[in-house]
CSV table of C-alpha atoms in Angstrom, one decimal:
chain,number,residue,atom,x,y,z
A,117,MET,CA,0.0,0.0,0.0
A,118,ASN,CA,1.5,3.3,-1.0
A,119,PHE,CA,1.8,6.3,1.3
A,120,ARG,CA,-0.9,8.4,-0.5
A,121,LEU,CA,-3.6,5.7,-0.1
A,122,PHE,CA,-2.6,5.1,3.5
A,123,SER,CA,-3.0,8.8,4.2
A,124,ILE,CA,-6.4,9.0,2.6
A,125,ILE,CA,-7.6,5.9,4.5
A,126,PHE,CA,-6.2,7.3,7.7
A,127,VAL,CA,-8.1,10.6,7.3
A,128,PHE,CA,-11.4,8.9,6.5
A,129,LEU,CA,-11.2,6.2,9.1
A,130,PHE,CA,-9.8,8.2,12.0
A,131,VAL,CA,-9.8,12.0,11.5
A,132,LEU,CA,-13.3,12.5,10.1
A,133,PRO,CA,-15.0,10.2,12.7
A,134,VAL,CA,-13.3,12.2,15.5
A,135,LEU,CA,-14.4,15.5,14.0
A,136,ALA,CA,-17.9,14.2,13.5
A,137,GLN,CA,-18.3,13.3,17.2
A,138,SER,CA,-19.0,17.0,18.0
A,139,LEU,CA,-21.9,16.8,15.5
A,140,GLU,CA,-23.4,13.7,17.2
A,141,LEU,CA,-22.6,11.2,14.5
A,142,ALA,CA,-25.4,8.7,13.9
A,143,GLY,CA,-23.5,6.5,11.4
A,144,PHE,CA,-20.3,6.5,9.3
A,145,GLU,CA,-18.8,4.3,6.6
A,146,SER,CA,-15.8,4.7,4.4
A,147,PHE,CA,-15.2,2.8,1.1
A,148,PRO,CA,-11.7,2.4,-0.5
A,149,VAL,CA,-12.7,1.9,-4.1
A,150,PHE,CA,-11.3,1.3,-7.6
A,151,LEU,CA,-13.5,3.1,-10.1
A,152,GLU,CA,-13.5,2.5,-13.9
A,153,ALA,CA,-14.6,5.3,-16.3
A,154,GLY,CA,-18.1,4.7,-17.6
A,155,LYS,CA,-18.9,1.9,-15.1
A,156,PRO,CA,-20.8,3.3,-12.1
A,157,LYS,CA,-20.1,1.6,-8.8
A,158,VAL,CA,-22.7,0.9,-6.2
A,159,LEU,CA,-21.8,1.5,-2.5
A,160,ASP,CA,-24.1,0.2,0.2
A,161,ALA,CA,-24.1,2.4,3.3
A,162,THR,CA,-27.7,1.6,4.3
A,163,GLY,CA,-26.5,0.0,7.5
A,164,PRO,CA,-24.7,2.9,9.3
A,165,ALA,CA,-25.9,5.9,7.3
A,166,SER,CA,-29.1,4.7,5.6
A,167,VAL,CA,-27.7,5.7,2.2
A,168,MET,CA,-27.1,3.9,-1.1
A,169,LEU,CA,-24.7,5.5,-3.5
A,170,GLU,CA,-23.8,5.0,-7.2
A,171,VAL,CA,-20.6,6.7,-8.1
A,172,SER,CA,-19.6,7.4,-11.7
A,173,VAL,CA,-16.2,8.9,-12.9
A,174,LYS,CA,-14.9,10.1,-16.2
A,175,GLU,CA,-11.5,8.6,-15.7
A,176,ASN,CA,-10.2,5.5,-13.9
A,177,VAL,CA,-9.5,6.0,-10.2
A,178,ILE,CA,-7.3,3.4,-8.6
A,179,ASP,CA,-7.0,4.4,-5.0
A,180,GLY,CA,-10.1,6.4,-4.3
A,181,VAL,CA,-12.1,6.7,-1.0
A,182,VAL,CA,-15.7,7.5,-0.6
A,183,SER,CA,-17.2,8.2,2.9
A,184,VAL,CA,-20.7,8.6,4.1
A,185,ALA,CA,-21.8,10.1,7.4
A,186,SER,CA,-25.2,10.5,9.0
A,187,TYR,CA,-25.8,13.1,11.7
A,188,THR,CA,-28.5,13.3,14.4
A,189,GLU,CA,-28.6,17.1,14.2
A,190,ASN,CA,-27.9,19.9,11.8
A,191,PRO,CA,-24.1,20.1,11.1
A,192,VAL,CA,-24.5,23.8,10.1
A,193,GLU,CA,-26.1,26.7,11.9
A,194,TYR,CA,-28.7,27.3,9.2
A,195,GLY,CA,-32.0,25.6,8.6
A,196,VAL,CA,-34.8,25.9,6.0
A,197,GLU,CA,-37.4,28.4,6.8
A,198,GLY,CA,-40.9,26.9,7.3
A,199,LYS,CA,-39.6,23.3,7.2
A,200,LYS,CA,-38.6,20.7,9.7
A,201,SER,CA,-35.5,18.5,9.3
A,202,ALA,CA,-35.7,14.8,9.1
A,203,LYS,CA,-32.1,13.7,8.3
A,204,PHE,CA,-28.6,15.1,7.6
A,205,ILE,CA,-26.1,13.3,5.4
A,206,GLY,CA,-22.4,14.0,4.5
A,207,VAL,CA,-20.9,12.6,1.4
A,208,HIS,CA,-17.2,13.0,0.8
A,209,VAL,CA,-14.7,11.7,-1.7
A,210,SER,CA,-10.9,11.7,-2.1
A,211,ASP,CA,-9.2,14.3,-4.3
A,212,ASP,CA,-8.6,11.8,-7.2
A,213,ILE,CA,-12.3,10.9,-7.3
A,214,TYR,CA,-13.4,14.6,-7.0
A,215,GLY,CA,-11.2,15.5,-10.0
A,216,SER,CA,-12.8,12.9,-12.2
A,217,LEU,CA,-16.3,12.8,-10.7
A,218,GLU,CA,-19.2,12.6,-13.2
A,219,TYR,CA,-22.1,12.2,-10.8
A,220,ILE,CA,-23.2,10.5,-7.6
A,221,ASP,CA,-26.7,9.0,-7.5
A,222,LEU,CA,-28.1,8.9,-3.9
A,223,GLU,CA,-30.8,6.8,-2.3
A,224,ILE,CA,-31.6,8.2,1.2
A,225,HIS,CA,-33.7,5.8,3.2
A,226,TYR,CA,-35.9,7.0,6.0
A,227,ASN,CA,-38.2,5.6,8.7
A,228,GLU,CA,-41.8,6.9,8.3
A,229,ASP,CA,-42.4,6.4,12.0
A,230,ASP,CA,-39.4,8.7,12.8
A,231,VAL,CA,-40.7,11.3,10.3
A,232,ALA,CA,-44.2,11.2,11.8
A,233,GLY,CA,-42.7,11.4,15.3
A,234,GLU,CA,-41.0,14.7,14.3
A,235,GLY,CA,-44.4,16.0,13.1
A,236,ILE,CA,-43.4,16.1,9.4
A,237,ASP,CA,-45.7,15.4,6.5
A,238,GLU,CA,-44.1,12.5,4.7
A,239,ASN,CA,-45.5,13.7,1.4
A,240,THR,CA,-43.5,16.9,1.5
A,241,LEU,CA,-40.0,15.4,2.1
A,242,ARG,CA,-37.3,16.8,-0.2
A,243,ILE,CA,-33.5,16.6,-0.4
A,244,TYR,CA,-31.5,19.8,0.1
A,245,GLU,CA,-27.9,20.5,-0.7
A,246,TRP,CA,-25.7,22.8,1.4
A,247,ASN,CA,-24.3,25.7,-0.6
A,248,VAL,CA,-21.1,26.7,1.1
A,249,MET,CA,-20.7,30.0,-0.8
A,250,GLU,CA,-24.2,31.2,-0.1
A,251,LYS,CA,-24.5,29.5,3.3
A,252,GLU,CA,-27.9,28.1,2.7
A,253,TRP,CA,-29.7,24.8,2.0
A,254,ARG,CA,-30.9,24.6,-1.6
A,255,MET,CA,-33.6,22.1,-2.7
A,256,VAL,CA,-32.5,19.7,-5.4
A,257,SER,CA,-34.6,17.6,-7.7
A,258,THR,CA,-36.0,14.8,-5.6
A,259,GLU,CA,-37.8,11.5,-6.4
A,260,LEU,CA,-39.9,10.5,-3.4
A,261,ASP,CA,-40.7,6.8,-3.2
A,262,LEU,CA,-43.4,6.6,-0.5
A,263,HIS,CA,-43.9,2.8,-0.9
A,264,ASN,CA,-40.2,2.0,-0.1
A,265,ASN,CA,-39.5,5.1,2.1
A,266,ILE,CA,-36.7,6.3,-0.2
A,267,LEU,CA,-35.6,9.7,-1.5
A,268,ARG,CA,-33.5,9.7,-4.7
A,269,THR,CA,-31.4,12.5,-6.3
A,270,ARG,CA,-28.3,13.0,-8.4
A,271,ILE,CA,-25.5,15.3,-7.3
A,272,LYS,CA,-22.4,16.6,-9.1
A,273,GLU,CA,-20.6,17.9,-6.0
A,274,PRO,CA,-20.1,15.9,-2.8
A,275,GLY,CA,-20.9,17.6,0.5
A,276,MET,CA,-23.6,18.0,3.1
A,277,LEU,CA,-27.2,17.0,2.3
A,278,SER,CA,-30.4,17.2,4.3
A,279,VAL,CA,-34.0,16.0,4.2
A,280,TYR,CA,-36.6,18.6,5.1
A,281,GLY,CA,-40.4,18.5,5.0
A,282,LYS,CA,-43.4,20.7,6.0
A,283,GLU,CA,-44.9,20.3,9.4
A,284,PHE,CA,-47.8,18.0,9.5
A,285,ARG,CA,-51.1,19.7,10.4
A,286,MET,CA,-54.1,17.9,11.6
A,287,ILE,CA,-57.3,19.0,9.9
A,288,ASP,CA,-60.0,19.6,12.5
A,289,GLU,CA,-63.1,18.3,10.7
A,290,LYS,CA,-66.0,20.2,12.4
A,291,CYS,CA,-69.2,18.3,12.9
A,292,LEU,CA,-71.9,19.8,10.8
A,293,GLU,CA,-75.0,20.5,12.8
A,294,ARG,CA,-78.4,19.9,11.2
A,295,TRP,CA,-81.2,21.6,13.0
A,296,ILE,CA,-84.9,20.9,12.4
A,297,CYS,CA,-87.4,23.4,13.9
A,298,SER,CA,-91.2,23.3,14.4
A,299,ASP,CA,-93.5,26.1,13.2
A,300,TRP,CA,-93.7,29.3,15.2
A,301,GLY,CA,-96.3,29.3,17.9
A,302,GLU,CA,-99.0,31.9,18.5
A,303,CYS,CA,-97.9,35.4,19.5
A,304,MET,CA,-98.4,35.9,23.2
A,305,ASN,CA,-97.3,39.0,25.1
A,306,GLY,CA,-95.2,40.1,22.2
A,307,VAL,CA,-93.2,36.8,22.0
A,308,ARG,CA,-93.6,33.6,20.1
A,309,ASP,CA,-91.5,30.4,20.3
A,310,ARG,CA,-90.7,27.2,18.5
A,311,ILE,CA,-88.7,24.0,19.3
A,312,CYS,CA,-85.4,23.2,17.4
A,313,GLU,CA,-83.6,19.8,17.4
A,314,ASP,CA,-80.2,18.9,16.1
A,315,ILE,CA,-80.5,15.6,14.2
A,316,SER,CA,-76.7,15.3,13.6
A,317,GLY,CA,-75.9,14.4,17.2
A,318,CYS,CA,-72.9,16.7,17.3
A,319,GLY,CA,-73.6,17.8,20.8
A,320,THR,CA,-72.8,21.4,20.0
A,321,GLN,CA,-75.1,24.4,19.6
A,322,ASP,CA,-72.8,26.7,17.5
A,323,ASP,CA,-75.3,26.9,14.6
A,324,LYS,CA,-78.6,26.5,16.6
A,325,PRO,CA,-81.4,28.6,15.2
A,326,GLU,CA,-83.3,31.1,17.5
A,327,GLU,CA,-86.2,29.5,19.4
A,328,PHE,CA,-87.8,32.8,20.6
A,329,GLU,CA,-88.6,36.0,18.7
A,330,ASP,CA,-90.5,39.2,19.2
A,331,CYS,CA,-93.9,39.4,17.5
A,332,VAL,CA,-96.8,41.8,17.0
A,333,VAL,CA,-100.5,40.9,16.5
A,334,GLU,CA,-101.8,42.4,13.2
A,335,ILE,CA,-105.4,43.6,12.9
A,336,VAL,CA,-106.6,43.3,9.4
A,337,SER,CA,-109.4,45.8,8.3
A,338,ASP,CA,-111.9,45.0,5.5
A,339,ASP,CA,-113.4,48.0,3.8
A,340,ASN,CA,-116.5,46.0,2.8
A,341,GLN,CA,-117.5,45.3,6.4
A,342,PRO,CA,-119.4,47.9,8.5
A,343,THR,CA,-117.3,49.7,11.1
A,344,GLY,CA,-120.1,50.4,13.6
A,345,MET,CA,-121.9,48.0,15.9
A,346,ILE,CA,-122.3,44.5,14.6
A,347,ILE,CA,-125.9,43.3,15.1
A,348,THR,CA,-126.3,39.6,15.4
A,349,GLU,CA,-129.1,37.5,13.8
A,350,ARG,CA,-130.9,37.1,17.1
A,351,THR,CA,-131.0,40.8,17.7
A,352,ASN,CA,-132.5,41.4,14.2
A,353,LEU,CA,-135.4,39.1,14.9
A,354,LEU,CA,-136.2,40.8,18.2
A,355,VAL,CA,-136.4,44.2,16.5
A,356,VAL,CA,-138.7,42.9,13.8
A,357,GLY,CA,-141.0,41.4,16.4
A,358,VAL,CA,-141.2,44.6,18.3
A,359,VAL,CA,-142.0,46.6,15.1
A,360,ILE,CA,-144.8,44.2,14.2
A,361,PHE,CA,-146.3,44.4,17.7
A,362,LEU,CA,-146.3,48.1,17.6
A,363,VAL,CA,-148.0,48.1,14.2
A,364,ILE,CA,-150.7,45.8,15.4
A,365,VAL,CA,-151.3,48.0,18.5
A,366,LEU,CA,-151.4,51.1,16.4
A,367,ALA,CA,-154.0,49.5,14.0
A,368,VAL,CA,-156.2,48.4,17.0
A,369,LEU,CA,-156.1,51.9,18.4
A,370,ILE,CA,-157.1,53.5,15.1
A,371,TYR,CA,-160.0,51.0,14.7
A,372,LEU,CA,-161.3,51.8,18.1
A,373,PHE,CA,-161.0,55.5,17.5
A,374,MET,CA,-163.0,55.2,14.2
A,375,VAL,CA,-165.8,53.2,15.9
A,376,THR,CA,-166.1,55.8,18.7
A,377,VAL,CA,-166.4,58.6,16.2
A,378,LYS,CA,-169.3,56.9,14.3
A,379,THR,CA,-171.3,56.3,17.4
């Protein structure tokens, strides 16, 4: 083993793990690799870091090293506004691989229970790449495989990556009240009432209709009816009888007067 390869392996196996301890390293794996141009190589780091890589180079690399680290907390001081973090990954390569690198395809595996436990909506998970110059996380093209709990992307530059998603919000489905009311009762003392029942069984009264309301008794006037005293049928008969009686009495008196005059 030449000195250069020994130095690279030493750095990835001993120096980086020590530095990563301050970041609460969750998993780490380093791969000494021989890479052929045009023949992508698959590296399985799903055990320690929950990541699968496929590395492709433009020129052969004999003594290359690829390392993958997984962190339990944000390795940088910046986050993504309005998003919650689910995972942080570091992908690093040796100089000879970096100089010949064509791309790295990444599969980042996640646990849906962990994501839900963090209050993150699984459907909104995306991969972000740390931009050193701008000091910000930038979202990259992400393929989300909900069935297998995998996020996929392709990067051209090794470095820090993260998985962010929107906070999961429970939708409070309000029970829809359905009220049925009886007809309004008679107006008494300026108030009338009715009975309303909620047939939905919600147990709330947010939308309950009013059961009491003010009212006024309306008097309808008919121009065709007399406005004076109303004489009943019985009263009419009595008056007629009196008139007839008086006529008879008057006729008798006249008759008696005529008889008296003749005699």
